[in-house]
Short mmCIF file of C-alpha atoms and ligand atoms in Angstrom, two decimals:
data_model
loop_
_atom_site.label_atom_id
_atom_site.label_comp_id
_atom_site.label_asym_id
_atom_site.label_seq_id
_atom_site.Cartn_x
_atom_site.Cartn_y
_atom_site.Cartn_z
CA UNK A 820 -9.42 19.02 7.72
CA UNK A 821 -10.12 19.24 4.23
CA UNK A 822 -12.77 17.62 2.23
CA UNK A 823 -12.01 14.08 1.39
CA UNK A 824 -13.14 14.68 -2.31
CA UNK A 825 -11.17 17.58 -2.69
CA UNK A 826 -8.38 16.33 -1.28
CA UNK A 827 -8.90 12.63 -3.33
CA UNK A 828 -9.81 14.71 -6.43
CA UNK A 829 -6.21 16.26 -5.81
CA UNK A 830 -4.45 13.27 -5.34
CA UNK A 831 -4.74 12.19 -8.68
CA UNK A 832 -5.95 15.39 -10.29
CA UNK A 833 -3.84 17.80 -12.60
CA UNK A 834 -2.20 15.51 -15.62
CA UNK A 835 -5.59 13.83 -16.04
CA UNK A 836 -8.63 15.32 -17.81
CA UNK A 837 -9.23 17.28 -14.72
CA UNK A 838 -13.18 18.08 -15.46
CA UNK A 839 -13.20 13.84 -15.30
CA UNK A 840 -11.21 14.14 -12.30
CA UNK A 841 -12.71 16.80 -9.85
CA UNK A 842 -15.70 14.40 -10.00
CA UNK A 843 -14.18 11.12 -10.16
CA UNK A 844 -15.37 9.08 -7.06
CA UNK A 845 -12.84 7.46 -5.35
CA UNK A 846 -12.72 5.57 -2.21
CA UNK A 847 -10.46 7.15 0.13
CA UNK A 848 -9.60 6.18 3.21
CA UNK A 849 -7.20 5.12 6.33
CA UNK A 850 -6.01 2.17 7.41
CA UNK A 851 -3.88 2.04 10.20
CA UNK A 852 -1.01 -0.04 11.37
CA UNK A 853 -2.28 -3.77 12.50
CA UNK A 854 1.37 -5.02 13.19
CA UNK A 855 4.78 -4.93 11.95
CA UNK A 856 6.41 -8.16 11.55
CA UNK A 857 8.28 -10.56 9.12
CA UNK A 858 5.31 -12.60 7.88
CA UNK A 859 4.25 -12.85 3.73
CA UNK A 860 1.02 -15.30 3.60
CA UNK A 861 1.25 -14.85 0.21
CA UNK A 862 5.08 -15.29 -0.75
CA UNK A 863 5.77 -17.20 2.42
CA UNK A 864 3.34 -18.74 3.52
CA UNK A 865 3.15 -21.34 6.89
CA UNK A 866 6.50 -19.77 7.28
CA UNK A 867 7.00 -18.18 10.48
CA UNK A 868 9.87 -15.42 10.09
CA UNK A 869 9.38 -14.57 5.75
CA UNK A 870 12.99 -12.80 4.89
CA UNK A 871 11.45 -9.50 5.34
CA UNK A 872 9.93 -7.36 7.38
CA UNK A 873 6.59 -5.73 6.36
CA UNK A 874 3.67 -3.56 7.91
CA UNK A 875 0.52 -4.99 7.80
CA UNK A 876 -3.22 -3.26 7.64
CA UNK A 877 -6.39 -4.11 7.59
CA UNK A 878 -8.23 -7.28 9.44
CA UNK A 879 -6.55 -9.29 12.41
CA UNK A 880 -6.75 -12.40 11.35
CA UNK A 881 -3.49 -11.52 9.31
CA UNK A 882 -1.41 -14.87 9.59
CA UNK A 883 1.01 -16.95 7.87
CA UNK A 884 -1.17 -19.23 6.82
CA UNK A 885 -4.05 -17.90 4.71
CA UNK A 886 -5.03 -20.51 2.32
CA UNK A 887 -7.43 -18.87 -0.06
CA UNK A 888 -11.70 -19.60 0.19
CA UNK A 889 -10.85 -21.35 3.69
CA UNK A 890 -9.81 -18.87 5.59
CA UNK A 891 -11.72 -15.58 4.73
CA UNK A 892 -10.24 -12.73 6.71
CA UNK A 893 -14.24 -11.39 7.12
CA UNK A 894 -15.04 -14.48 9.27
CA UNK A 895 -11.69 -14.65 10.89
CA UNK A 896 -11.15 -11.29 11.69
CA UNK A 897 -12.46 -9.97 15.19
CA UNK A 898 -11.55 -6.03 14.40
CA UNK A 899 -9.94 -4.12 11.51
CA UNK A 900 -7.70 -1.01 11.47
CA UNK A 901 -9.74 0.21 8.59
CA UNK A 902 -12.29 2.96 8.53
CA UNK A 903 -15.00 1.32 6.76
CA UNK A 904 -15.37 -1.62 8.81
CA UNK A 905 -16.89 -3.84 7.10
CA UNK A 906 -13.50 -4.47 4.95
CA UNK A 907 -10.93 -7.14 6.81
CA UNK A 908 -8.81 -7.22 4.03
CA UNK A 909 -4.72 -7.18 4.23
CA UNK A 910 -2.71 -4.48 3.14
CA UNK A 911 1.00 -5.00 3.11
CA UNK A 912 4.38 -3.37 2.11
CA UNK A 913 7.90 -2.98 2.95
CA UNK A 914 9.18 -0.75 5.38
CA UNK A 915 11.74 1.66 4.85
CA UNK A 916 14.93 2.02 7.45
CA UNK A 917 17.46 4.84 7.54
CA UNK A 918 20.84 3.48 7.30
CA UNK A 919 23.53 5.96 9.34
CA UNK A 920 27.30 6.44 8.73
CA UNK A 921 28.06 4.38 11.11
CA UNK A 922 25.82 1.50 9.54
CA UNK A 923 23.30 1.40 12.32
CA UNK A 924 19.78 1.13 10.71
CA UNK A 925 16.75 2.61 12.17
CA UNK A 926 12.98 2.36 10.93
CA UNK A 927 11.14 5.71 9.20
CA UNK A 928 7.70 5.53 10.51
CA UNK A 929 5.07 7.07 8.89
CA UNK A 930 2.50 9.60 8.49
CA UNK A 931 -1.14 9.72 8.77
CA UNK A 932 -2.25 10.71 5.42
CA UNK A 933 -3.86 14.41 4.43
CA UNK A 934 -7.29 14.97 6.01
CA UNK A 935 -7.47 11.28 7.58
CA UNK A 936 -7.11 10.17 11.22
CA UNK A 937 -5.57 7.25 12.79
CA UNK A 938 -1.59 5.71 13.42
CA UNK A 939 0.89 5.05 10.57
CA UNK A 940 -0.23 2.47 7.98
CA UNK A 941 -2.08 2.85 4.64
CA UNK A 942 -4.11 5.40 2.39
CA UNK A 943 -6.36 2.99 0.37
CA UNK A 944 -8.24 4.25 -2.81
CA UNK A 945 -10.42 2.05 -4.49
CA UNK A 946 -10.73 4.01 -7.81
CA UNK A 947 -13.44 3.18 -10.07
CA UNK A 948 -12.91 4.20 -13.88
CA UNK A 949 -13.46 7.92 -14.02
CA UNK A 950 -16.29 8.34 -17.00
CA UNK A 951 -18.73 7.67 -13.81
CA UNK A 952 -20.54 4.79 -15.39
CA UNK A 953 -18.47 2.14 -16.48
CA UNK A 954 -19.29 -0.70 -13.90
CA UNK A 955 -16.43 -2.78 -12.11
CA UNK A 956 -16.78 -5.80 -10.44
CA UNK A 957 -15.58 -6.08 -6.88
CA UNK A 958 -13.00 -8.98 -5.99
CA UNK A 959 -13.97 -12.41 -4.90
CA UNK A 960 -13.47 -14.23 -1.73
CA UNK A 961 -9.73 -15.81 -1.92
CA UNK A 962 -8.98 -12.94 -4.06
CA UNK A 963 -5.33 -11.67 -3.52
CA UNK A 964 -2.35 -10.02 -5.51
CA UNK A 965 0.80 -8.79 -5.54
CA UNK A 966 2.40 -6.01 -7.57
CA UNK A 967 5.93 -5.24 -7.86
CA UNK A 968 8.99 -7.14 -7.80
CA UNK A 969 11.20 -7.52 -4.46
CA UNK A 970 13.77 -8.72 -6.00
CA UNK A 971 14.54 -5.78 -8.66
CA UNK A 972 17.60 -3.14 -8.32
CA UNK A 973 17.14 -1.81 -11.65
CA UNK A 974 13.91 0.68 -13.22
CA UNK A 975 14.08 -2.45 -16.10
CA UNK A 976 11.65 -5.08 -15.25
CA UNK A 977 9.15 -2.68 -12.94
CA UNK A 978 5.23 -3.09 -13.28
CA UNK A 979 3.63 0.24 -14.42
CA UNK A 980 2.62 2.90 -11.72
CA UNK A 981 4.68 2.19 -8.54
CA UNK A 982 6.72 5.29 -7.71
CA UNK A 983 8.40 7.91 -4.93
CA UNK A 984 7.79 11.29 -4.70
CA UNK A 985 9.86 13.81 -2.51
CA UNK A 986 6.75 16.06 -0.77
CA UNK A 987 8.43 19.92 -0.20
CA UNK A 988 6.63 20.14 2.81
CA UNK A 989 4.15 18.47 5.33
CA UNK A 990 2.11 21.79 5.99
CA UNK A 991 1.12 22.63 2.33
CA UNK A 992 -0.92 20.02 0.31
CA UNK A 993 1.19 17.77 -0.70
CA UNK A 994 -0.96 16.42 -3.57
CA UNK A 995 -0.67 18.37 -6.64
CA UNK A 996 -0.45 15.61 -9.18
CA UNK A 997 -1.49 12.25 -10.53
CA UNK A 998 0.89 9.58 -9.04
CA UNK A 999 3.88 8.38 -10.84
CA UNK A 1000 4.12 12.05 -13.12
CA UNK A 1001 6.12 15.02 -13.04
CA UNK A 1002 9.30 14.88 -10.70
CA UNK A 1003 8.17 11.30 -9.64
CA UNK A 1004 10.77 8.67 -9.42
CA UNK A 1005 10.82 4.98 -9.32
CA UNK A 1006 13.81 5.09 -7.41
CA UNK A 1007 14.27 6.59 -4.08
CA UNK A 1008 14.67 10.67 -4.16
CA UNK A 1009 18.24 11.39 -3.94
CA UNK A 1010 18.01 14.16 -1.88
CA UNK A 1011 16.15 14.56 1.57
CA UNK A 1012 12.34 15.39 1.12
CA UNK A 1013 11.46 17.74 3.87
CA UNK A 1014 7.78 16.70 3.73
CA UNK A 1015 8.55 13.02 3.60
CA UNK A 1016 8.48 10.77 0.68
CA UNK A 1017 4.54 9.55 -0.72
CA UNK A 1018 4.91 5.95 -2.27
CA UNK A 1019 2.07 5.23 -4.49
CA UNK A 1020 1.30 1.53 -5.49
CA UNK A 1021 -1.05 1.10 -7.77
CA UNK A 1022 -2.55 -2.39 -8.80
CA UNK A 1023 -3.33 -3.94 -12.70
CA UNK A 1024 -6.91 -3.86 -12.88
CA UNK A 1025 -8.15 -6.43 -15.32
CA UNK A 1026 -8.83 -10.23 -13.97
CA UNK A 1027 -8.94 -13.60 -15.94
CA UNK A 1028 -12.35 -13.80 -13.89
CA UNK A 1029 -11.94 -17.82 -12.56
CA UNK A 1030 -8.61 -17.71 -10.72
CA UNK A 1031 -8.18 -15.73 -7.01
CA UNK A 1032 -4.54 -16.47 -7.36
CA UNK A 1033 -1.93 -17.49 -9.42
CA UNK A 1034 1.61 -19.15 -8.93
CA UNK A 1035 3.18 -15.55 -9.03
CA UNK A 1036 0.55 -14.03 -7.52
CA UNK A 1037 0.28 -11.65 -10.93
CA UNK A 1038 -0.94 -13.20 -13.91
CA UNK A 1039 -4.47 -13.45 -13.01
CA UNK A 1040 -4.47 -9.94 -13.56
CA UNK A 1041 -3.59 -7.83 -16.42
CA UNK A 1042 -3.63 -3.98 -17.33
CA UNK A 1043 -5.62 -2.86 -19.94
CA UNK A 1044 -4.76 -3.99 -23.62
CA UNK A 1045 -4.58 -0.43 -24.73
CA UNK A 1046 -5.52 2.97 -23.15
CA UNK A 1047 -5.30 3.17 -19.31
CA UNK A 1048 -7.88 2.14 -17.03
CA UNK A 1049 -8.30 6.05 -16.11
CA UNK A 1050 -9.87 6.33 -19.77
CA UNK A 1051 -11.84 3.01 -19.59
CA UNK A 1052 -9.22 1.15 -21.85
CA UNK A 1053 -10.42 -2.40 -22.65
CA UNK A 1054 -9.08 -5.04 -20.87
CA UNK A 1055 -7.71 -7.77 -22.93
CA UNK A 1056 -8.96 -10.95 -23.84
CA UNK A 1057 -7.44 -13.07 -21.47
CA UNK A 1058 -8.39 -10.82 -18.26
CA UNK A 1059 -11.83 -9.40 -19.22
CA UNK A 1060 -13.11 -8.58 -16.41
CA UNK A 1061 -12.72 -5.15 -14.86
CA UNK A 1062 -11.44 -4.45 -11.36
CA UNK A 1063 -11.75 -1.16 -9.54
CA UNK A 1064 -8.11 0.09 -9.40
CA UNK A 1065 -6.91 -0.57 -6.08
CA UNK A 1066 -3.99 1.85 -4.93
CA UNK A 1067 -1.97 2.26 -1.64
CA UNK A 1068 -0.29 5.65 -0.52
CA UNK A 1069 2.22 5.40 2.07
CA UNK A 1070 3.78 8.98 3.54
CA UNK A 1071 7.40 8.07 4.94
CA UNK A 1072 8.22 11.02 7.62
CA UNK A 1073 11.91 10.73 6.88
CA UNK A 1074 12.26 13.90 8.68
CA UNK A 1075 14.00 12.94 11.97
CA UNK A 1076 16.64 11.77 8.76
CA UNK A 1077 16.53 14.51 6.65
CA UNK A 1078 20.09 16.29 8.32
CA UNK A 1079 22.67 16.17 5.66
CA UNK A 1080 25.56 15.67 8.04
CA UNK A 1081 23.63 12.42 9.12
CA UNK A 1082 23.94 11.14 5.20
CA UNK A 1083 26.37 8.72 4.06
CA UNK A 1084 28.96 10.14 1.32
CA UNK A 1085 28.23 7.28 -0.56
CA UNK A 1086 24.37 8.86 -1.46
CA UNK A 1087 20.73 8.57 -0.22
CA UNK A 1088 20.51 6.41 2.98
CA UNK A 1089 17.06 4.64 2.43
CA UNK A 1090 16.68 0.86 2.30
CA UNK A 1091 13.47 -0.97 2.16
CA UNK A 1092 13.23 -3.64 4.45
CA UNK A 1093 14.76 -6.38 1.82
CA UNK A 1094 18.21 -4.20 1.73
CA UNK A 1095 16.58 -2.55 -1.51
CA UNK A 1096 18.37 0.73 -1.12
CA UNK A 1097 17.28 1.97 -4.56
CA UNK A 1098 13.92 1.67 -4.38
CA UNK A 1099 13.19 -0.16 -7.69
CA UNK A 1100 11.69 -2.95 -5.11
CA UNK A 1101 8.78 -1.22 -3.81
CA UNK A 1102 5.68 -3.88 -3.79
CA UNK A 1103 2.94 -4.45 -2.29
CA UNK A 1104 0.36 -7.48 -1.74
CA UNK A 1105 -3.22 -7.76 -0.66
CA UNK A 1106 -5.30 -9.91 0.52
CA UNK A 1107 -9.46 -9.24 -0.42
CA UNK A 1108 -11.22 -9.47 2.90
CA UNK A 1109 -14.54 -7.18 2.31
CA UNK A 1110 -17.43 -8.79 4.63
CA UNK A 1111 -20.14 -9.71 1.98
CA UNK A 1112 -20.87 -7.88 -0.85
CA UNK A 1113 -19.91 -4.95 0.74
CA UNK A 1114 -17.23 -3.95 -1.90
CA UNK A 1115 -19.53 -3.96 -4.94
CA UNK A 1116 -22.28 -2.31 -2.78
CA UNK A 1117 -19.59 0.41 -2.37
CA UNK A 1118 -18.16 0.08 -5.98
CA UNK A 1119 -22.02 0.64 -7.46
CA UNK A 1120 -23.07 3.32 -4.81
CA UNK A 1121 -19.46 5.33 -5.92
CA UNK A 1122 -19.02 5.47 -2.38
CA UNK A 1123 -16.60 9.10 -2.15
CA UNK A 1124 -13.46 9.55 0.50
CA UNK A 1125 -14.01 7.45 3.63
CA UNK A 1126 -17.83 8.15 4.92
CA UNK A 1127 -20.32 6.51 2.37
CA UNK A 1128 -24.37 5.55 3.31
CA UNK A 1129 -23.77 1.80 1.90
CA UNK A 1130 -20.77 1.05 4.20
CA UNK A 1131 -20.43 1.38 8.16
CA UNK A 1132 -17.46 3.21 9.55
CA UNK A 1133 -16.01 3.17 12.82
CA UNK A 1134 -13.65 5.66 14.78
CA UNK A 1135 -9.65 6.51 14.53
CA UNK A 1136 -10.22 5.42 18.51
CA UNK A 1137 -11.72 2.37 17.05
CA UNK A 1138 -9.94 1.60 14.66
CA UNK A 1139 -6.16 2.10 16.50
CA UNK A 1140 -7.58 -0.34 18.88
CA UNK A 1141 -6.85 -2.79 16.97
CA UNK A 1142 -3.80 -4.64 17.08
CA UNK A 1143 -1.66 -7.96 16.39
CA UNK A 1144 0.89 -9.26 18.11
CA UNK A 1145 3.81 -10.28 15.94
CA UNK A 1146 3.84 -14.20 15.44
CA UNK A 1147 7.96 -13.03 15.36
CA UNK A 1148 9.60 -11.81 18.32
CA UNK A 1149 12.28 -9.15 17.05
CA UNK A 1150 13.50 -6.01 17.47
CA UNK A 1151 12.37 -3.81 14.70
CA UNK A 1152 12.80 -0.01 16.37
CA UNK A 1153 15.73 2.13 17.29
CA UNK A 1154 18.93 1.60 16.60
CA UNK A 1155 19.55 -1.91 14.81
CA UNK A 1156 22.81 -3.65 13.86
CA UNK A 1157 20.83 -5.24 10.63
CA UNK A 1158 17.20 -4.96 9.61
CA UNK A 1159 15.44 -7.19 11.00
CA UNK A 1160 15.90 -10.51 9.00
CA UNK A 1161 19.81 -10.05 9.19
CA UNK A 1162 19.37 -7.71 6.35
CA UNK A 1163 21.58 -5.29 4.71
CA UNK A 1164 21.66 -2.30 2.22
CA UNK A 1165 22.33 -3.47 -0.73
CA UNK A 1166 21.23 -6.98 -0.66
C1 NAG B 689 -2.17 -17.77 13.54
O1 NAG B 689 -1.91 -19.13 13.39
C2 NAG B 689 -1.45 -19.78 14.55
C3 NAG B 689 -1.14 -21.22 14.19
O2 NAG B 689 -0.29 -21.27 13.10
C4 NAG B 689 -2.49 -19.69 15.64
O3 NAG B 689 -1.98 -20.24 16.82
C5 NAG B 689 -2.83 -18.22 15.88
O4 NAG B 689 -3.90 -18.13 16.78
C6 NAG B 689 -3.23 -17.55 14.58
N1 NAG B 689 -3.40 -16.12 14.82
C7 NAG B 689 -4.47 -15.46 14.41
C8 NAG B 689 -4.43 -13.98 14.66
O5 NAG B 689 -5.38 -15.97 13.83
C1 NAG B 690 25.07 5.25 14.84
O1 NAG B 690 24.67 6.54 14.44
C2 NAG B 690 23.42 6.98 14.95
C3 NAG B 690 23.09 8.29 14.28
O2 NAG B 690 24.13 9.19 14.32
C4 NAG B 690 23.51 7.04 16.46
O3 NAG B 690 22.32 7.53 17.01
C5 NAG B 690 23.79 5.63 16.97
O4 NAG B 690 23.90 5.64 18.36
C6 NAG B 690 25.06 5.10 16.35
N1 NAG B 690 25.20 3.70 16.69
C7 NAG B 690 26.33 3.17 17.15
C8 NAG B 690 26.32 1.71 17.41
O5 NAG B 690 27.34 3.84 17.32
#
């Protein structure tokens, strides 16, 4: 296992002022699958069965109904899948499903991130700027947000920083790059990745500072006016208050999908779980859930990879243990006539 600062450093290293970089301190760590089920508190919610499917992260108290203040995942929660374990928060995204010549789908599962431990799920950085002293503040209770547009089929329209990229191999270290440069791609790779695919989903990181949530779920946050918030841009106006930037890496393992006599003639055979099968529709939501002020205590102590003295941690063992049943009862492995939903490529 390497070292989580290396390895961090690396994530986002290269393009970037890399003396910055190697000693930027990010939060790094795992978050393992909760439950996979068609629920979206946010887009959905009270609605049991949202139109797609998602995996979920983070605290248990994950639930269709998760009206902002009132229900605060740190007081609901009973466990989390996270490593620091003082966070409850939700984590959620789309799955991806392989869609064979014969039309059958079946879900990619995914990989346990470099140099972490645990089952499927999420990487989660929380990245504060990378000068090492420009302060963030931590979200607030009721906080949530979503980034990324479901809907889209075209690059046109996407929110900065959400991308694919097609890993060479699962041995090596994957991570030689910022996310979102080089041979990156908004759209799904259009060739099989024999590594698996990384999806990076990065998060504005300005805040209007009174509202935890907003009609579209987005415009209580903002990027910076000008600059990026890797250089300590300013944040406009409107937003002024600066979040750390929160990011989610998800490793697809397509490789039980990667034989090219399996592949439609028709191109790549991905769809995200909303019959996105060009990947311009990657999102992902969150819900804040951090027990306290245990977030800014991390945020100010520039708490490094997943062990830090201001937070507790618990085990993989631990954190696996946890688990949700889905509200849903469906079929979402093996062979499928339709993603779950009664969804289809290229819906
Ligand atoms: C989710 O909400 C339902 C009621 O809508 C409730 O019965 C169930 O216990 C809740 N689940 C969790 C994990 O809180
Ligand atoms: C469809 O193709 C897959 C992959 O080749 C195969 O495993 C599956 O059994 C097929 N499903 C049906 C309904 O024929």
């Amino acid at each position: 296992m390497k070292g989580s600062l290396l390895v961090a450093a690396a994530a986002l290293g290269a393009q970037h002022a890399s003396a910055q970089y190697a000693t930027a301190a990010m939060m790094r760590f795992q978050c393992s699958q909760l439950v996979i089920e068609r629920l979206d508190p946010l887009v959905n919610p009270g609605v049991l069965g949202s139109p797609h499917l998602h995996q979920v992260v983070g605290g248990n108290s994950f639930n269709a109904t998760m009206t902002p203040v009132q229900y605060d995942p740190s007081k609901e929660s009973t466990c989390t899948t996270c490593t620091f374990s003082e966070d409850f928060s939700n984590y959620w995204t789309a799955n991806i499903y392989f869609r064979a010549r014969n039309g059958s789908y079946k879900r990619v599962p995914q990989m346990v991130n470099l140099g972490l431990q645990g089952k499927g799920g999420v990487t989660v950085y929380y990245i504060p700027p990378y000068d090492g002293k420009t302060k963030v503040t931590a979200f607030k209770p009721g906080f949530r947000m979503l980034v990324g547009d479901a809907s889209l089929r075209t690059e046109k329209g996407m929110q900065k920083q959400i991308c694919h990229r097609c890993l060479p191999n699962v041995e090596q270290n994957p991570f030689g790059g910022a996310p979102c440069t080089g041979d990156d791609t908004a759209a799904f790779p259009s060739k099989p990745c024999p590594g698996g695919i990384r999806s990076t989903i990065t998060f504005p990181t300005c805040w209007d500072g009174k509202n935890v949530d907003s009609p579209d779920h987005k415009s209580h946050v903002a990027y910076p006016s000008s600059g990026s918030f890797e250089t300590t841009g300013p944040c406009p106006a409107s937003h002024p208050v600066r979040l750390p930037q929160l990011m989610y890496e998800v490793i697809w393992d397509t490789r039980e999908f990667n034989d090219p006599s399996m592949w439609p003639e028709t191109g790549q055979p991905l769809v995200y779980s909303m019959g996105d099968n060009t990947g311009y529709g990657q999102h992902g939501d969150y819900i804040f859930g951090w027990k306290g002020d245990a977030l800014q205590r991390a945020l100010d102590a520039r708490c490094t990879g997943d062990r830090c003295s201001a937070l507790t941690t618990q085990t993989a063992e631990q954190a696996t243990a946890c688990q949700k049943q889905p509200a849903v009862k469906e079929e979402t492995e093996g062979w499928l006539d339709a993603i779950p939903g009664g969804v289809h490529a290229g819906m």
